[in-house]
Coordinates of C-alpha atoms in Angstrom, one line a residue:
M14 CA 3.9 -20.7 -1.7
Q15 CA 6.0 -22.7 0.6
N16 CA 5.6 -25.4 -2.1
R17 CA 1.9 -24.6 -2.6
I18 CA 0.8 -24.3 -6.2
V19 CA -1.2 -21.3 -7.3
H20 CA -3.7 -22.2 -9.9
R21 CA -4.5 -19.5 -12.4
A22 CA -7.3 -19.0 -14.9
V23 CA -8.9 -16.1 -16.8
L24 CA -12.7 -16.2 -17.3
P25 CA -14.2 -15.3 -20.8
N26 CA -15.2 -11.9 -19.3
G27 CA -11.5 -11.2 -18.5
M28 CA -11.6 -11.8 -14.7
T29 CA -8.5 -13.4 -13.3
V30 CA -8.9 -16.2 -10.8
L31 CA -6.2 -17.6 -8.5
C32 CA -6.6 -20.5 -6.1
T33 CA -4.2 -21.8 -3.5
E34 CA -5.3 -25.1 -1.9
N35 CA -4.5 -25.3 1.9
A36 CA -6.6 -27.7 3.9
A37 CA -4.8 -27.0 7.2
A38 CA -7.9 -25.4 8.6
D39 CA -11.6 -25.4 7.6
I40 CA -11.3 -21.8 6.4
V41 CA -11.5 -20.2 3.0
A42 CA -10.3 -16.6 2.4
A43 CA -10.7 -14.5 -0.7
R44 CA -9.2 -11.2 -1.8
I45 CA -10.8 -9.4 -4.7
F46 CA -8.5 -6.8 -6.1
I47 CA -9.6 -4.0 -8.4
R48 CA -7.0 -2.0 -10.3
A49 CA -8.2 1.3 -9.0
G50 CA -7.0 3.2 -5.8
G51 CA -5.3 6.5 -5.2
R52 CA -3.2 6.4 -8.3
Y53 CA -6.3 6.4 -10.4
E54 CA -8.0 9.4 -8.8
P55 CA -7.9 13.0 -10.1
I56 CA -6.0 15.2 -7.7
A57 CA -9.2 17.2 -7.1
Q58 CA -11.0 14.0 -6.0
A59 CA -8.3 12.6 -3.7
G60 CA -9.9 10.2 -1.2
L61 CA -12.5 8.9 -3.7
S62 CA -11.3 5.3 -3.5
H63 CA -11.3 5.4 0.3
L64 CA -14.8 6.8 0.5
L65 CA -16.0 4.3 -2.1
A66 CA -14.5 1.4 -0.1
A67 CA -16.1 2.7 3.1
V68 CA -19.6 2.9 1.5
M69 CA -19.5 -0.2 -0.8
T70 CA -20.5 -2.5 2.0
K71 CA -23.3 -0.2 3.2
G72 CA -26.0 -1.1 0.8
T73 CA -26.8 -2.5 -2.7
D74 CA -29.7 -2.1 -5.0
R75 CA -31.4 -5.0 -3.1
L76 CA -29.9 -5.1 0.4
T77 CA -29.6 -2.5 3.2
S78 CA -26.5 -2.0 5.3
Q79 CA -28.2 -3.8 8.2
E80 CA -29.2 -6.8 6.0
I81 CA -25.6 -7.1 4.7
A82 CA -24.2 -7.0 8.3
E83 CA -26.7 -9.6 9.4
R84 CA -25.8 -12.0 6.6
V85 CA -22.1 -11.8 7.4
E86 CA -22.5 -12.1 11.2
S87 CA -25.0 -14.9 11.0
V88 CA -22.3 -17.3 9.8
G89 CA -19.5 -15.8 11.7
A90 CA -17.7 -14.6 8.6
S91 CA -15.8 -11.4 8.0
L92 CA -16.2 -9.1 5.0
G93 CA -14.6 -5.7 4.4
A94 CA -13.4 -3.3 1.8
D95 CA -10.3 -1.1 1.7
A96 CA -8.4 1.2 -0.7
A97 CA -4.7 1.6 -1.2
A98 CA -2.4 3.7 -3.5
D99 CA -2.5 1.1 -6.3
Y100 CA -5.7 -0.9 -5.8
C101 CA -9.0 -1.3 -4.1
L102 CA -9.8 -4.5 -2.2
L103 CA -12.8 -6.6 -1.0
S104 CA -11.9 -9.2 1.6
I105 CA -13.8 -12.3 2.7
K106 CA -13.0 -15.0 5.3
T107 CA -15.4 -17.8 6.3
V108 CA -15.6 -21.5 7.0
S109 CA -15.6 -23.5 3.8
G110 CA -19.2 -24.5 4.0
D111 CA -20.4 -20.8 3.9
F112 CA -17.9 -19.6 1.2
A113 CA -20.3 -19.8 -1.7
E114 CA -22.9 -17.7 0.1
M115 CA -20.3 -15.1 1.1
L116 CA -18.9 -15.0 -2.5
E117 CA -22.4 -14.3 -3.9
L118 CA -22.8 -11.5 -1.4
A119 CA -19.4 -10.1 -2.3
A120 CA -20.4 -10.2 -6.0
E121 CA -23.5 -8.2 -5.2
L122 CA -21.5 -5.6 -3.4
L123 CA -19.0 -5.3 -6.2
R124 CA -21.6 -5.2 -9.0
S125 CA -24.5 -3.1 -7.6
P126 CA -23.5 -0.9 -4.7
A127 CA -26.2 1.7 -4.0
F128 CA -24.1 4.4 -2.4
P129 CA -27.0 5.6 -0.2
E130 CA -26.7 9.3 0.4
M131 CA -27.1 9.0 4.2
E132 CA -24.3 6.4 4.3
V133 CA -22.1 8.5 2.0
E134 CA -22.6 11.6 4.2
L135 CA -21.8 9.6 7.4
E136 CA -18.6 8.1 6.0
R137 CA -17.6 11.5 4.7
R138 CA -17.9 13.0 8.2
L139 CA -15.9 10.1 9.6
T140 CA -13.2 10.6 7.0
L141 CA -13.1 14.4 7.7
Q142 CA -12.6 13.5 11.4
G143 CA -9.8 11.2 10.5
I144 CA -8.1 13.9 8.4
R145 CA -8.4 16.4 11.3
S146 CA -7.0 13.8 13.7
M147 CA -4.0 13.3 11.3
Q148 CA -3.3 17.0 11.3
E149 CA -2.7 16.8 15.1
Q150 CA -0.2 13.9 14.8
P151 CA 3.4 15.1 14.1
F152 CA 4.4 11.9 12.2
S153 CA 1.4 12.2 9.9
V154 CA 2.0 15.9 9.3
A155 CA 5.7 15.3 8.5
N156 CA 4.9 12.3 6.2
N157 CA 2.2 14.2 4.3
Q158 CA 4.3 17.3 3.7
L159 CA 7.3 15.1 2.6
R160 CA 5.1 13.1 0.2
Q161 CA 3.7 16.4 -1.3
A162 CA 7.3 17.6 -1.8
L163 CA 8.3 14.3 -3.4
Y164 CA 5.4 13.9 -5.8
G165 CA 4.1 17.4 -6.7
Q166 CA 1.0 16.9 -9.0
H167 CA 1.2 13.0 -9.0
P168 CA -1.7 11.4 -7.1
Y169 CA 0.8 9.7 -4.8
A170 CA 1.4 13.2 -3.3
L171 CA -1.8 13.1 -1.3
P172 CA -2.9 10.9 1.6
G173 CA -5.2 8.0 1.0
L174 CA -8.0 9.6 3.0
G175 CA -7.8 12.7 0.8
T176 CA -7.8 16.3 2.1
S177 CA -10.6 18.2 3.8
E178 CA -11.2 20.1 0.5
T179 CA -11.4 17.1 -1.8
V180 CA -13.5 14.9 0.5
S181 CA -15.9 17.7 1.2
S182 CA -16.6 18.0 -2.5
L183 CA -17.2 14.3 -3.3
T184 CA -20.8 13.2 -4.2
P185 CA -22.6 9.9 -4.7
T186 CA -22.5 10.7 -8.4
D187 CA -18.7 10.8 -8.3
L188 CA -18.7 7.4 -6.6
R189 CA -21.0 5.9 -9.2
H190 CA -18.9 7.3 -12.1
Y191 CA -15.7 5.9 -10.5
H192 CA -17.3 2.6 -9.8
K193 CA -18.7 2.3 -13.4
T194 CA -15.3 3.2 -14.8
Y195 CA -13.1 0.7 -12.9
F196 CA -15.3 -2.0 -11.3
R197 CA -15.6 -4.3 -14.3
P198 CA -14.6 -8.0 -14.6
D199 CA -11.6 -7.5 -16.8
N200 CA -10.1 -5.1 -14.2
L201 CA -10.5 -7.6 -11.3
V202 CA -8.3 -10.3 -9.7
I203 CA -9.9 -12.7 -7.3
S204 CA -7.4 -14.8 -5.2
I205 CA -8.8 -17.7 -3.1
A206 CA -6.9 -19.7 -0.5
G207 CA -8.0 -22.5 1.9
R208 CA -9.9 -25.7 2.1
I209 CA -11.3 -25.7 -1.4
Q210 CA -10.2 -27.6 -4.5
S211 CA -9.0 -25.4 -7.3
E212 CA -11.4 -26.8 -9.9
A213 CA -14.3 -26.3 -7.5
A214 CA -13.1 -22.7 -6.8
M215 CA -12.9 -21.9 -10.5
K216 CA -16.4 -23.3 -11.2
L217 CA -17.8 -21.3 -8.3
V218 CA -16.3 -18.0 -9.4
E219 CA -17.5 -18.6 -13.0
K220 CA -21.0 -19.4 -11.7
V221 CA -21.1 -16.2 -9.5
F222 CA -19.3 -13.8 -11.8
G223 CA -19.5 -15.4 -15.3
D224 CA -22.5 -13.4 -16.4
W225 CA -20.8 -10.0 -15.5
E226 CA -20.1 -8.6 -19.0
Q227 CA -17.4 -6.2 -20.0
P228 CA -18.7 -2.8 -21.0
L229 CA -19.0 -2.4 -24.8
Q230 CA -18.7 0.5 -27.2
T231 CA -21.4 1.4 -29.7
D232 CA -19.6 -0.7 -32.4
G233 CA -19.7 -3.8 -30.1
S234 CA -16.1 -3.8 -29.1
V235 CA -14.9 -3.8 -25.5
L236 CA -14.7 -0.4 -24.0
P237 CA -11.0 0.1 -23.1
L238 CA -10.0 1.2 -19.6
P239 CA -9.0 4.9 -19.3
E240 CA -5.4 5.6 -20.1
L241 CA -3.9 7.4 -17.2
E242 CA -2.0 10.6 -18.0
L243 CA 0.1 11.0 -14.9
P244 CA 2.7 13.7 -14.5
A245 CA 6.3 12.6 -14.4
V246 CA 7.9 12.6 -11.0
M247 CA 11.0 14.7 -11.2
P248 CA 13.7 15.2 -8.5
N249 CA 13.4 18.5 -6.7
P250 CA 15.0 18.1 -3.2
Q251 CA 13.7 20.7 -0.8
W252 CA 13.0 21.3 2.9
K253 CA 9.5 21.4 4.4
I254 CA 9.1 22.7 7.9
T255 CA 5.9 22.9 10.0
P256 CA 6.0 24.4 13.5
Q257 CA 3.9 22.4 16.0
D258 CA 4.1 22.6 19.8
T259 CA 4.9 19.0 20.5
Q260 CA 7.0 17.1 23.0
Q261 CA 9.1 15.5 20.2
A262 CA 10.3 16.6 16.9
I263 CA 9.8 14.4 13.8
V264 CA 12.7 14.5 11.3
M265 CA 12.4 12.7 7.9
L266 CA 14.8 12.3 5.1
G267 CA 13.1 11.2 1.8
Y268 CA 14.4 10.1 -1.5
L269 CA 12.6 9.1 -4.7
A270 CA 13.2 5.4 -5.3
S271 CA 12.4 2.7 -7.8
E272 CA 9.0 1.3 -8.7
V273 CA 8.2 -2.4 -8.1
H274 CA 9.2 -3.6 -11.6
S275 CA 12.7 -2.1 -11.4
T276 CA 15.7 -4.4 -10.9
D277 CA 16.6 -2.2 -7.9
H278 CA 13.4 -2.9 -6.1
L279 CA 14.5 -6.0 -4.1
T280 CA 17.8 -4.5 -3.2
L281 CA 16.0 -1.5 -1.7
K282 CA 13.7 -3.8 0.2
L283 CA 16.8 -5.5 1.7
L284 CA 18.4 -2.2 2.5
N285 CA 15.1 -1.1 4.2
T286 CA 15.3 -4.2 6.4
Y287 CA 18.9 -3.5 7.3
L288 CA 18.3 0.1 8.2
G289 CA 14.9 0.2 9.8
S290 CA 13.4 -3.2 10.6
G291 CA 13.2 -4.0 14.3
L292 CA 15.4 -3.5 17.4
S293 CA 18.5 -4.9 15.7
S294 CA 18.3 -2.5 12.7
R295 CA 21.2 -0.1 12.0
L296 CA 19.2 3.0 12.7
F297 CA 17.8 1.7 16.0
V298 CA 21.2 0.5 17.3
E299 CA 23.2 3.5 16.2
L300 CA 20.8 6.4 16.9
R301 CA 18.7 5.1 19.8
E302 CA 20.8 2.5 21.6
K303 CA 24.2 4.1 21.2
Q304 CA 23.5 7.8 21.0
G305 CA 20.1 8.0 22.9
L306 CA 18.7 10.3 20.3
A307 CA 15.4 8.6 19.4
Y308 CA 12.0 8.0 20.9
E309 CA 11.4 6.1 17.6
V310 CA 13.5 5.6 14.5
S311 CA 13.0 3.5 11.4
A312 CA 12.8 3.5 7.6
F313 CA 10.1 2.5 5.1
Y314 CA 10.0 1.9 1.4
P315 CA 6.5 1.2 0.0
T316 CA 5.9 -1.0 -3.0
R317 CA 4.5 1.1 -5.8
I318 CA 3.5 0.7 -9.5
D319 CA 5.0 4.2 -10.2
T320 CA 8.0 5.9 -8.7
S321 CA 8.2 5.0 -5.0
H322 CA 10.1 6.7 -2.1
F323 CA 12.5 5.7 0.6
V324 CA 12.2 7.4 4.0
A325 CA 14.4 7.3 7.1
Y326 CA 12.8 9.1 10.1
I327 CA 13.4 9.8 13.8
G328 CA 11.3 11.1 16.6
T329 CA 13.5 13.0 19.1
A330 CA 13.5 15.6 21.8
P331 CA 13.4 19.2 20.4
D332 CA 16.9 19.8 21.9
N333 CA 18.3 17.0 19.8
A334 CA 16.6 17.8 16.5
A335 CA 19.7 19.1 14.7
V336 CA 21.9 16.2 16.0
A337 CA 19.3 13.7 15.0
L338 CA 19.1 15.1 11.5
E339 CA 22.8 14.9 11.2
G340 CA 22.8 11.3 12.5
L341 CA 20.2 10.3 9.9
R342 CA 22.0 12.0 7.1
S343 CA 25.3 10.4 8.2
E344 CA 23.8 6.9 8.2
M345 CA 22.4 7.4 4.7
E346 CA 25.6 8.9 3.3
R347 CA 27.6 6.1 5.0
L348 CA 25.9 3.5 2.7
Q349 CA 27.5 5.2 -0.3
T350 CA 31.1 4.7 0.8
I351 CA 31.2 1.8 3.3
L352 CA 30.2 -1.7 2.2
L353 CA 28.0 -3.8 4.5
S354 CA 30.0 -6.5 6.2
D355 CA 29.3 -10.2 5.4
E356 CA 27.6 -10.5 8.8
E357 CA 25.4 -7.4 8.4
L358 CA 24.4 -8.5 4.9
Q359 CA 23.5 -12.0 5.9
A360 CA 21.6 -10.9 9.0
A361 CA 19.5 -8.5 6.9
K362 CA 18.8 -11.3 4.4
N363 CA 17.8 -13.8 7.1
K364 CA 15.5 -11.2 8.7
L365 CA 13.8 -10.3 5.4
L366 CA 13.3 -13.9 4.3
G367 CA 12.1 -14.8 7.8
Q368 CA 9.5 -12.0 7.9
Y369 CA 8.5 -12.9 4.4
A370 CA 7.8 -16.5 5.4
L371 CA 5.9 -15.4 8.5
G372 CA 3.7 -13.3 6.2
K373 CA 2.4 -16.4 4.4
Q374 CA 1.0 -18.5 7.3
T375 CA -2.8 -18.0 7.1
N376 CA -5.2 -18.4 4.2
A377 CA -5.9 -14.7 4.3
Q378 CA -2.2 -14.0 3.9
L379 CA -1.8 -16.5 1.0
A380 CA -4.8 -15.0 -0.8
Q381 CA -3.5 -11.5 -0.2
I382 CA 0.0 -12.0 -1.5
S383 CA -0.8 -14.0 -4.7
G384 CA -3.6 -11.6 -5.6
W385 CA -1.3 -8.6 -4.9
Y386 CA 1.4 -9.9 -7.2
E387 CA -1.1 -10.6 -10.0
T388 CA -2.6 -7.1 -9.6
L389 CA 0.8 -5.5 -9.8
Q390 CA 1.5 -7.7 -12.9
L391 CA 4.5 -9.4 -11.3
G392 CA 3.3 -12.9 -12.1
I393 CA 2.4 -15.8 -9.9
D394 CA 6.0 -17.0 -9.9
Y395 CA 7.2 -13.8 -8.2
D396 CA 7.0 -15.6 -4.8
D397 CA 9.7 -18.0 -6.0
R398 CA 11.7 -15.2 -7.7
F399 CA 11.7 -13.1 -4.5
Q400 CA 13.1 -15.9 -2.4
E401 CA 15.7 -16.8 -5.1
R402 CA 16.9 -13.2 -5.7
I403 CA 17.4 -12.0 -2.1
P404 CA 20.3 -14.4 -1.3
Q405 CA 22.0 -13.3 -4.5
I406 CA 22.2 -9.6 -3.5
A407 CA 25.8 -8.5 -2.8
A408 CA 27.1 -5.7 -0.6
A409 CA 28.3 -4.0 -3.8
D410 CA 24.7 -4.0 -5.1
I411 CA 23.5 -2.2 -2.0
Q412 CA 26.3 0.4 -2.3
A413 CA 25.4 1.0 -5.9
V414 CA 21.7 1.5 -5.1
A415 CA 22.6 3.9 -2.3
N416 CA 24.7 5.9 -4.7
R417 CA 21.9 5.9 -7.3
Y418 CA 19.1 7.0 -5.0
F419 CA 20.4 8.5 -1.7
T420 CA 22.1 11.6 -3.0
Q421 CA 20.4 14.9 -2.0
P422 CA 17.5 14.2 0.5
Y423 CA 14.2 15.9 0.8
V424 CA 13.9 17.0 4.4
S425 CA 10.6 17.2 6.4
L426 CA 10.5 18.6 9.9
V427 CA 7.7 19.0 12.4
G428 CA 8.4 20.3 15.8
S429 CA 8.6 23.2 18.2
E430 CA 10.2 26.6 17.4
K431 CA 13.3 25.6 19.3
A432 CA 13.7 22.4 17.3
I433 CA 13.2 24.4 14.1
D434 CA 15.8 27.0 15.1
L435 CA 18.4 24.3 15.9
V436 CA 17.8 22.6 12.5
E437 CA 18.0 25.8 10.6
Q438 CA 21.4 26.4 12.0
V439 CA 22.8 23.2 10.4
K440 CA 20.8 23.5 7.2
R441 CA 23.1 23.4 4.2

């Protein structure tokens, strides 16, 4: 990346190892990706990945939570776990001299977490507090109800934290079963970046993880990973409205959009940059600067293995809710009929490529991006393909994508009764 070579190898146990040498600082970062996450959870167990990630660093068969924390802090390192829609993640950052020790600790966390009942209960309570807090935030309420409308029974419909009902029912036994199912070497990608030679990194990973065997069936063959039977995501545009006595109304327009392997993915990424990235974006300039409608206005288009979604949203005064909705809808419909000018298109490309370059400055960022691409099965050359493809996108490509995806929107509104009444009058 930025002319840095990513070295790739697969261990005999199926674990994928990536290494990017970068001696600029005496730091080594590692990202260990597990192909798990929200997509792999049963709907009735939403939040399972988040709870597992929260508890995974809180004790192993051999070490207590306090002992783990002391080992990390004694060398000034950082170690943490997280969960996302399409993966779980264990992150390490340390000076190069302590990397081997921290990698051994990470391996112990991955392979033999204890899921102590007291820690599970504590993290469950914290998660339930987080869920309650989200229910008081208009943006979160609008986003959650929009996602539920978009995805129905697909796991993407639910927030990463889960719901009060699902989290309350999770047990240490559920965590152990999920861990046993997905935390296995042939379902892991470890990406390392920093002051370490690739050959040394590969040998270290093999030493630490090489004896971790794939689970076997009774006949001695490797136990296959579960085949997900996810429901198809079918278009069903609808309105979702929640009254909430707030000082601003949140209006969202949502559209089902392409997954990461689609040829439309990068065009949608560029379109997202044009519409909603920063103070020079189309939505900010038109709806906030020129019309004064917005406290906040933007767009987002998450990268997903399965069908993704494209959202344009605005936070506005209740009196302006209907006008703001029409403004958003007008901007989305405009893309179907009016080509971006050469200047608009080039500015969006420059911004996207600039932001992309800035996202690859540190060893942690380098480890993250190469490991993420591998986990999504895009290939380690995707970094080059991304930078080659963006300049080739034409205004006609953007218009075609807008016509393909931005037809009838899903609408999500959270606001006062007055805001809702005004929006209902323009509903069509």
